[in-house]
Amino acid sequence: MKAVWRDRLKLQNYISGLFIEPDSREWMDDYSPATGEIIGQVPKSQKSDVDRAVKAAKDALPYWSSLTNIERADWLDKIADNLESKYEDIAHLESKDTGKPISLAREVDAHRSVKNFRFFGEMIRNLEEESFGMEDANNRVIYKPVGVGALITPWNLPLYLLSWKVAPAIGMGNTVICKPSELTPLTADLLMKSVDEVGLPKGVINLIHGDGMGAGAPLVSHEDVDLVSFTGGTSTGANVAQSAAVSFKKLSLELGGKNASIIFDDCDLEKTVPGVVRSGFLNQGQVCLCGSRILVQENVYDKFVDRFVNEVENMKIGDPSNEDTKLGALISPEHLSKVEEYIQIAKDEGGTILTGGYPCLPKEFENGNWIAPTVIADLDVSSRCSIEEIFGPVVTIHKFVNEEEAIKIANNTRYGLAGSIWTTDLEKGNRVAESIHTGMIWINTWLHRDLRVPFGGVKDSGVGREGGRWSLGFFSETMNICTKYD
Ligand code: NDP
């Protein structure tokens, strides 16, 4: 498998069942976050490429939307089977492109990408019409496709998030144009190869590579695009929302987070410490759900912090292709600079760095984007590092006295995506959970995902919900047909 990236990959767009060059005939370099080497070339697409992809999706819509749910579910299964046969390729490409450890790419990215297609295939196959009887009439609620969808995804979980959108979107009869992050294009290309190999009708799934302004913006504003599902940063989300609103496109926004992990003094420390380390640093802290603010009740503060820092320092950082590596590289030099700036801000704001700094790595990684996991204490709960999304391996730790204070600190941010609560008192856990202004909370666990449940945030973390029937609802228009009896 390693041979795949020995030769640089020169990627193409995928439009109407064909791999084609961008009109500009220009490509951007795709870099390995771990070593800084160029591993691929990404088409620099522009509006004319977007226009062609949207036309292909529009042309494919009448036939695709005429299929039954069962026929479309069969297609999702075929894609899942094909992706499953490429399981190791997905893991290796994703690890190479994002800098994440291979074990994580296998366990999370490859696994979930296949599962997303299977899960939505199964749901759509079993989807039933609802009906509401009246004394003299019957109401039938049916689900119709929305039309042409723009699916825009970020770099942290590339195929995981793309497949999370593609599967329910085409399953409900829409046709789509995918726009992955220019930083991590490799597995989107692999998905197009799968789609091509299974012989999915042309134009149902199209792919436009390119940057946000050149390819993403014209896609969102395109008059023939009917829905936009966007996952990414909050400020980009605001631009996308503004552009989509002009033509009333159906819109779902999954944006940033600054999630609190709340540790009560009655928690089971043996389970809590590894759970909170995982939630703080999975994927180098580059998961929107990561618990980057750790709130610890005063009685257990010292004990927790000692064990936590010790466990963080024991995480193995280094070569993402090593099976026992736990922490890889950050996505880009620009992102590394942003994370370093935040660490400097924390120092300026009076924070104490309990652990962190540059890791010492072999020479082959000297051009990569590396930073050791960083734990910061003694910051005010309203300091910038405590309330802004850093999206890296950096957590802040704060002390609280009681439930009320923990809730107040947890809600003290413009974000509202997720969080976790660690306690043996489940009544208290649920009571506190209900007071936190987020879309999701875990109690005594983190990122324990059931694909049937709603996923999404409040405040600056997004608009709408995806997941399970919420995805099916978003990717369809519900219609009521009321028939009066004689
Ligand atoms: P960005 O917002 O920078 O980019 C997301 C996607 O949007 C990329 O494909 C990007 O293209 C594209 N894009 C950029 N500008 C525009 C535009 N004007 N119109 C249309 N598309 C555009 O996010 P990142 O890629 O940096 O991802 C990190 C962010 O994603 C974090 O804030 C994280 O919290 C959030 N996220 C949220 C999740 C959730 O479910 N709530 C899950 C995962 C991440 P390109 O990169 O090629 O320029």
XYZ file of C-alpha atoms and ligand atoms in Angstrom:
534
model
C 0.000 0.000 0.000
C 2.847 2.420 0.758
C 3.524 2.565 -3.005
C 0.344 4.619 -3.403
C 2.095 7.807 -2.321
C 5.606 7.032 -3.487
C 4.522 8.581 -6.750
C 2.759 11.838 -6.157
C -0.918 11.634 -6.847
C -2.150 14.082 -9.453
C -5.835 14.280 -8.649
C -8.716 15.093 -10.978
C -12.236 16.343 -10.465
C -14.988 13.753 -10.908
C -17.889 15.052 -12.953
C -20.648 13.061 -14.633
C -18.757 9.802 -14.179
C -15.472 11.094 -15.601
C -12.182 12.027 -13.953
C -11.317 15.356 -15.570
C -8.763 18.129 -15.264
C -9.767 21.543 -13.927
C -10.383 24.214 -16.587
C -7.500 26.261 -15.164
C -5.065 23.352 -15.786
C -3.591 24.408 -12.449
C -2.932 22.236 -9.419
C -2.057 23.018 -5.795
C 0.410 20.993 -3.760
C -0.841 18.641 -1.063
C 1.666 18.295 1.801
C 2.291 15.587 4.371
C 1.720 17.214 7.784
C 4.272 14.849 9.364
C 7.217 15.527 7.046
C 6.323 18.543 4.944
C 6.924 16.566 1.721
C 4.609 17.017 -1.261
C 2.414 13.949 -1.590
C -0.130 14.983 -4.162
C -1.495 17.655 -6.419
C -4.981 19.044 -6.051
C -6.932 20.605 -8.931
C -7.402 24.341 -8.565
C -10.997 24.458 -9.707
C -12.980 27.539 -10.539
C -16.559 28.577 -11.276
C -16.645 26.939 -14.723
C -15.751 23.557 -13.152
C -18.437 24.090 -10.522
C -20.998 24.955 -13.225
C -20.218 21.728 -15.054
C -20.537 19.636 -11.887
C -23.830 21.264 -10.912
C -25.203 20.628 -14.410
C -24.155 16.975 -14.167
C -25.926 16.635 -10.809
C -29.041 18.377 -12.144
C -29.161 16.133 -15.237
C -28.844 13.008 -13.062
C -31.641 14.038 -10.704
C -34.785 12.882 -12.608
C -33.594 9.286 -12.974
C -31.968 9.008 -9.544
C -34.939 10.473 -7.696
C -37.287 8.105 -9.538
C -35.662 5.041 -7.953
C -37.248 3.456 -4.904
C -35.654 3.759 -1.471
C -34.744 0.086 -1.654
C -32.957 0.518 -4.981
C -30.973 3.461 -3.628
C -30.204 1.582 -0.392
C -28.775 -1.226 -2.554
C -26.421 1.310 -4.154
C -25.286 2.501 -0.707
C -24.515 -1.101 0.209
C -22.485 -1.557 -2.985
C -20.429 1.541 -2.152
C -19.962 0.276 1.442
C -18.743 -3.110 0.141
C -16.294 -1.454 -2.211
C -14.989 0.919 0.467
C -14.608 -2.003 2.847
C -12.351 -3.709 0.313
C -10.194 -0.544 0.438
C -10.191 -0.341 4.240
C -6.393 -0.322 4.617
C -6.003 2.138 1.723
C -8.401 4.547 3.426
C -6.492 4.299 6.706
C -3.078 4.802 5.071
C -4.154 7.672 2.818
C -5.957 9.433 5.665
C -2.991 9.045 8.011
C -0.614 10.328 5.342
C -2.832 13.273 4.368
C -3.846 14.430 7.870
C -0.819 13.393 9.960
C -2.986 11.349 12.331
C -1.819 8.011 13.772
C -2.523 5.020 11.544
C -4.327 3.185 14.369
C -6.763 6.083 14.706
C -7.227 6.349 10.931
C -8.117 2.676 10.869
C -10.329 2.580 13.954
C -12.157 5.857 13.351
C -11.859 7.065 9.759
C -11.865 3.828 7.760
C -14.349 2.131 10.045
C -16.860 4.976 10.128
C -16.681 5.733 6.409
C -17.832 2.206 5.602
C -20.335 2.225 8.452
C -21.931 5.505 7.344
C -22.933 3.950 3.999
C -24.194 0.753 5.627
C -26.073 2.559 8.380
C -27.920 4.954 6.077
C -28.543 2.158 3.556
C -30.306 0.199 6.285
C -32.275 3.210 7.529
C -33.448 4.201 4.083
C -34.402 0.647 3.187
C -36.680 0.550 6.239
C -38.038 4.083 5.961
C -41.819 4.064 6.095
C -44.376 6.657 5.173
C -46.220 8.138 8.122
C -49.981 8.581 8.035
C -52.404 10.427 10.265
C -56.033 9.287 10.040
C -58.952 11.657 10.581
C -62.628 10.716 10.811
C -63.203 11.600 7.191
C -59.734 11.780 5.676
C -56.222 10.449 5.703
C -52.897 12.327 5.703
C -49.886 10.728 4.041
C -46.484 12.209 4.838
C -43.971 11.452 2.123
C -40.264 12.299 1.769
C -39.096 13.810 -1.500
C -35.553 14.705 -2.527
C -34.548 18.339 -2.088
C -32.603 18.396 -5.379
C -28.935 19.174 -5.978
C -26.811 19.252 -2.812
C -23.464 20.933 -2.065
C -21.514 18.977 0.557
C -18.564 20.913 2.014
C -16.205 19.258 4.472
C -13.108 20.125 6.563
C -9.699 18.468 6.926
C -9.829 16.821 10.352
C -11.952 13.753 9.535
C -12.045 13.915 5.734
C -13.803 10.746 4.521
C -15.623 10.182 7.820
C -17.421 13.519 7.456
C -17.865 13.342 3.690
C -19.467 9.895 3.833
C -21.677 11.128 6.706
C -23.201 13.582 4.215
C -23.021 11.692 0.912
C -24.794 8.545 2.140
C -28.020 10.140 3.467
C -28.022 12.764 0.697
C -28.012 10.334 -2.228
C -29.991 7.767 -0.232
C -32.902 10.224 -0.052
C -32.741 10.757 -3.826
C -30.639 13.909 -4.123
C -27.632 14.262 -6.380
C -24.536 15.934 -4.990
C -21.331 17.872 -5.535
C -18.649 17.266 -2.896
C -16.055 19.911 -2.017
C -13.494 18.486 0.407
C -10.805 20.594 2.071
C -7.911 21.358 -0.279
C -5.596 20.236 2.555
C -6.883 16.643 2.615
C -8.177 15.602 -0.801
C -6.878 12.020 -1.039
C -9.738 9.974 0.400
C -12.407 11.994 -1.423
C -10.603 10.877 -4.587
C -10.656 7.303 -3.292
C -14.418 7.552 -2.720
C -14.901 8.665 -6.344
C -12.899 5.630 -7.475
C -15.216 3.411 -5.441
C -18.291 5.087 -6.876
C -16.869 4.669 -10.368
C -15.996 1.012 -9.813
C -19.467 0.086 -8.591
C -20.971 1.854 -11.623
C -23.177 4.352 -9.802
C -25.225 6.252 -12.426
C -23.149 9.154 -13.699
C -23.730 12.554 -12.157
C -25.229 11.265 -8.894
C -21.988 12.030 -7.009
C -19.588 14.652 -8.365
C -16.407 16.011 -6.829
C -14.846 19.428 -7.201
C -11.427 19.938 -5.644
C -10.109 23.373 -4.880
C -9.908 26.066 -2.294
C -12.745 27.709 -0.421
C -12.930 30.915 -2.456
C -12.276 29.371 -5.876
C -14.509 26.300 -5.618
C -16.500 26.395 -2.350
C -17.971 29.888 -2.685
C -19.289 29.515 -6.288
C -20.774 26.160 -5.328
C -22.696 27.559 -2.349
C -24.029 30.522 -4.316
C -24.921 28.506 -7.445
C -28.553 29.077 -8.471
C -29.134 25.397 -9.236
C -27.903 24.162 -5.853
C -30.881 23.478 -3.576
C -29.201 22.496 -0.314
C -25.900 23.068 1.439
C -24.498 20.837 4.156
C -21.392 22.490 5.577
C -18.982 21.327 8.265
C -16.148 23.665 9.138
C -15.156 26.747 11.074
C -17.666 29.222 12.481
C -16.505 32.255 10.493
C -16.575 30.314 7.194
C -19.995 29.005 8.228
C -21.244 32.585 8.584
C -20.122 33.362 5.006
C -21.733 30.183 3.720
C -25.000 30.993 5.528
C -25.070 34.495 4.083
C -24.490 33.258 0.568
C -27.009 30.397 0.797
C -29.723 32.585 2.331
C -30.099 34.754 -0.783
C -31.804 31.916 -2.659
C -33.334 30.188 0.426
C -31.238 27.047 0.094
C -31.844 24.380 2.703
C -28.872 24.720 5.057
C -27.155 22.693 7.750
C -24.106 24.089 9.557
C -21.859 21.979 11.795
C -19.313 24.443 13.171
C -16.691 24.867 15.862
C -16.728 23.970 19.538
C -15.141 24.808 22.900
C -16.394 21.903 24.912
C -16.149 21.517 28.685
C -15.263 18.296 30.493
C -16.712 18.610 34.010
C -15.066 16.444 36.650
C -16.920 16.083 39.966
C -15.148 14.958 43.118
C -17.252 11.775 43.244
C -16.023 10.553 39.838
C -14.181 7.288 39.325
C -10.700 8.712 38.727
C -9.351 5.469 37.228
C -11.801 5.799 34.341
C -12.084 9.573 34.269
C -8.408 10.417 33.705
C -7.945 8.299 30.535
C -11.387 9.364 29.306
C -10.557 13.060 29.661
C -7.093 12.608 28.112
C -8.735 10.942 25.110
C -11.336 13.698 24.842
C -8.684 16.423 25.023
C -6.153 15.007 22.600
C -7.759 12.606 20.121
C -6.587 13.487 16.606
C -4.169 16.016 18.194
C -7.187 17.853 19.625
C -8.466 18.503 16.118
C -11.997 17.196 16.620
C -14.857 19.660 16.980
C -16.085 17.605 19.974
C -12.785 17.613 21.879
C -12.992 18.631 25.539
C -10.522 21.504 25.531
C -11.715 23.090 28.814
C -11.357 20.832 31.816
C -13.319 21.906 34.874
C -12.350 20.077 38.063
C -14.084 20.246 41.451
C -11.750 21.723 44.064
C -11.554 18.654 46.383
C -10.174 16.456 43.641
C -8.274 19.115 41.670
C -4.695 18.342 42.758
C -5.108 14.588 42.533
C -6.737 14.799 39.101
C -4.197 17.251 37.683
C -1.224 15.117 38.814
C -2.567 11.989 37.196
C -3.813 13.810 34.113
C -0.473 15.498 33.359
C 1.341 12.227 33.953
C -0.904 10.405 31.475
C -0.591 13.204 28.888
C 3.218 13.036 29.126
C 3.084 9.293 28.526
C 1.272 9.574 25.192
C 3.588 8.497 22.405
C 4.029 11.258 19.839
C 5.757 10.653 16.508
C 5.681 8.755 13.222
C 1.978 8.443 12.301
C 2.648 5.154 10.505
C 3.817 3.438 13.729
C 1.115 1.271 15.210
C 1.712 2.451 18.781
C 1.791 6.195 18.047
C -0.929 8.082 19.905
C -0.318 11.631 18.688
C 0.606 12.725 15.187
C 1.222 16.060 13.477
C -0.997 19.120 13.099
C -2.562 19.692 9.718
C -0.474 22.620 8.400
C 2.293 25.087 9.310
C -0.361 27.826 9.457
C -2.410 25.840 11.933
C 0.689 25.077 14.012
C 1.421 28.822 14.168
C -2.129 29.512 15.297
C -1.825 26.936 18.108
C 1.576 28.348 19.158
C 0.122 31.856 19.209
C -2.590 30.694 21.590
C 0.024 29.156 23.896
C 1.841 32.489 23.912
C -1.430 34.295 24.649
C -2.007 31.912 27.579
C 1.437 32.787 28.984
C 0.727 36.504 28.526
C -2.605 36.082 30.301
C -0.937 34.523 33.352
C -1.354 30.831 32.544
C 1.013 28.165 33.844
C 2.143 25.582 31.265
C 2.052 22.294 33.183
C 3.390 20.353 30.225
C 3.951 21.028 26.518
C 6.371 22.515 23.988
C 8.135 21.074 20.983
C 8.589 17.318 20.889
C 12.010 15.935 20.073
C 11.566 13.899 16.893
C 13.886 12.233 14.357
C 15.325 14.369 11.541
C 12.867 13.093 8.932
C 10.080 14.957 10.759
C 11.833 18.308 11.154
C 9.712 19.930 8.432
C 6.439 18.623 9.835
C 3.930 20.448 12.013
C 4.646 19.109 15.479
C 3.833 20.219 18.963
C 3.689 18.257 22.196
C 0.350 18.032 24.018
C -0.003 21.093 26.196
C -1.850 21.522 29.490
C -2.389 25.038 30.863
C -3.579 25.943 34.363
C -4.267 29.148 36.321
C -6.081 30.994 33.531
C -9.128 33.117 34.186
C -12.267 31.338 32.900
C -12.893 34.272 30.556
C -9.352 34.440 29.144
C -9.047 33.954 25.390
C -7.564 30.449 25.608
C -10.417 29.398 27.866
C -13.251 30.480 25.587
C -11.922 30.495 21.991
C -11.540 27.404 19.812
C -7.833 26.496 19.479
C -8.457 23.172 17.683
C -5.134 21.654 18.670
C -3.519 19.559 21.429
C -4.011 22.263 24.047
C -6.328 22.107 27.061
C -6.947 24.540 29.892
C -7.765 23.357 33.426
C -9.978 25.291 35.832
C -11.159 24.747 39.410
C -14.820 24.957 40.458
C -16.568 24.744 43.819
C -20.086 23.476 43.092
C -22.579 22.516 40.380
C -23.735 26.070 39.783
C -20.211 27.304 39.191
C -19.388 24.409 36.854
C -22.481 25.153 34.756
C -21.669 28.854 34.660
C -18.114 28.234 33.429
C -19.219 25.601 30.907
C -21.729 28.037 29.394
C -19.246 30.920 29.337
C -18.419 30.680 25.609
C -20.071 31.561 22.327
C -19.852 27.921 21.293
C -22.361 25.206 22.201
C -21.490 21.922 20.570
C -20.777 19.180 23.110
C -19.283 18.326 26.502
C -18.768 15.575 29.038
C -19.584 15.118 32.736
C -17.725 12.705 35.001
C -19.515 11.622 38.195
C -20.842 8.503 39.921
C -24.041 10.408 40.804
C -26.036 9.904 37.615
C -28.934 12.039 38.803
C -26.549 14.949 39.283
C -24.900 14.155 35.931
C -28.214 14.358 34.105
C -29.307 17.468 36.018
C -26.095 19.299 35.116
C -26.232 18.024 31.510
C -29.662 19.599 31.031
C -28.288 22.986 32.120
C -25.412 23.042 29.643
C -26.129 24.986 26.456
C -24.872 22.494 23.879
C -26.367 20.048 21.402
C -24.719 16.977 22.947
C -23.368 15.843 26.340
C -21.762 12.564 27.367
C -21.824 11.300 30.972
C -18.827 9.171 32.051
C -17.743 8.761 28.438
C -16.884 10.830 25.369
C -17.445 10.373 21.644
C -19.520 7.282 22.313
C -21.471 7.482 19.071
C -24.777 5.922 18.144
C -25.475 6.959 14.545
C -29.220 7.096 15.218
C -29.007 10.101 17.556
C -29.081 13.805 16.613
C -25.726 15.501 16.050
C -25.204 19.265 16.010
C -24.751 22.361 18.108
C -26.324 25.553 19.366
C -25.083 29.162 19.469
C -21.982 29.614 17.267
C -21.572 25.842 16.889
C -24.149 25.551 14.168
C -27.662 25.369 12.895
C -29.721 22.201 12.472
C -29.096 18.567 13.296
C -27.786 15.664 11.263
C -27.574 11.998 12.280
C -30.144 9.196 11.988
C -33.608 10.405 11.061
C -32.436 14.025 11.429
C -30.152 13.479 8.429
C -32.984 11.888 6.478
C -35.162 14.872 7.389
C -32.540 17.402 6.348
C -31.804 15.685 3.043
C -35.488 15.516 2.067
C -38.595 17.649 1.780
C -41.532 16.277 3.720
C -44.868 16.606 1.981
C -48.339 15.971 3.374
C -51.059 14.606 1.078
C -54.531 14.787 2.633
C -57.261 12.687 0.974
C -60.925 13.178 1.954
C -63.121 10.084 1.878
C -66.505 10.107 0.154
P -12.936 25.852 7.210
O -14.174 26.558 7.636
O -11.732 26.647 6.930
O -13.212 25.005 5.883
C -14.240 24.048 5.774
C -14.530 23.801 4.305
O -15.118 24.969 3.734
C -13.293 23.512 3.474
O -13.627 22.581 2.476
C -12.984 24.876 2.882
O -12.199 24.785 1.722
C -14.379 25.373 2.587
N -14.525 26.815 2.441
C -13.700 27.803 2.874
N -14.219 29.020 2.547
C -15.401 28.782 1.908
C -16.406 29.623 1.338
N -16.332 30.955 1.370
N -17.479 29.033 0.774
C -17.608 27.697 0.756
N -16.681 26.845 1.262
C -15.593 27.390 1.841
O -12.691 24.747 8.326
P -11.423 23.816 8.485
O -11.259 23.000 7.247
O -10.294 24.662 8.978
O -11.921 22.819 9.651
C -11.787 23.086 10.996
C -13.096 23.605 11.582
O -14.139 22.678 11.343
C -13.015 23.761 13.091
O -13.564 24.992 13.473
C -13.889 22.625 13.606
O -14.446 22.886 14.866
C -14.909 22.515 12.529
N -15.530 21.192 12.555
C -16.826 21.079 12.994
C -17.428 19.839 13.110
C -18.849 19.697 13.557
O -19.450 18.665 13.281
N -19.424 20.663 14.246
C -16.694 18.617 12.769
C -15.364 18.849 12.299
C -14.806 20.101 12.205
P -10.582 24.868 1.796
O -10.148 24.294 3.098
O -10.197 24.031 0.665
O -10.252 26.301 1.668
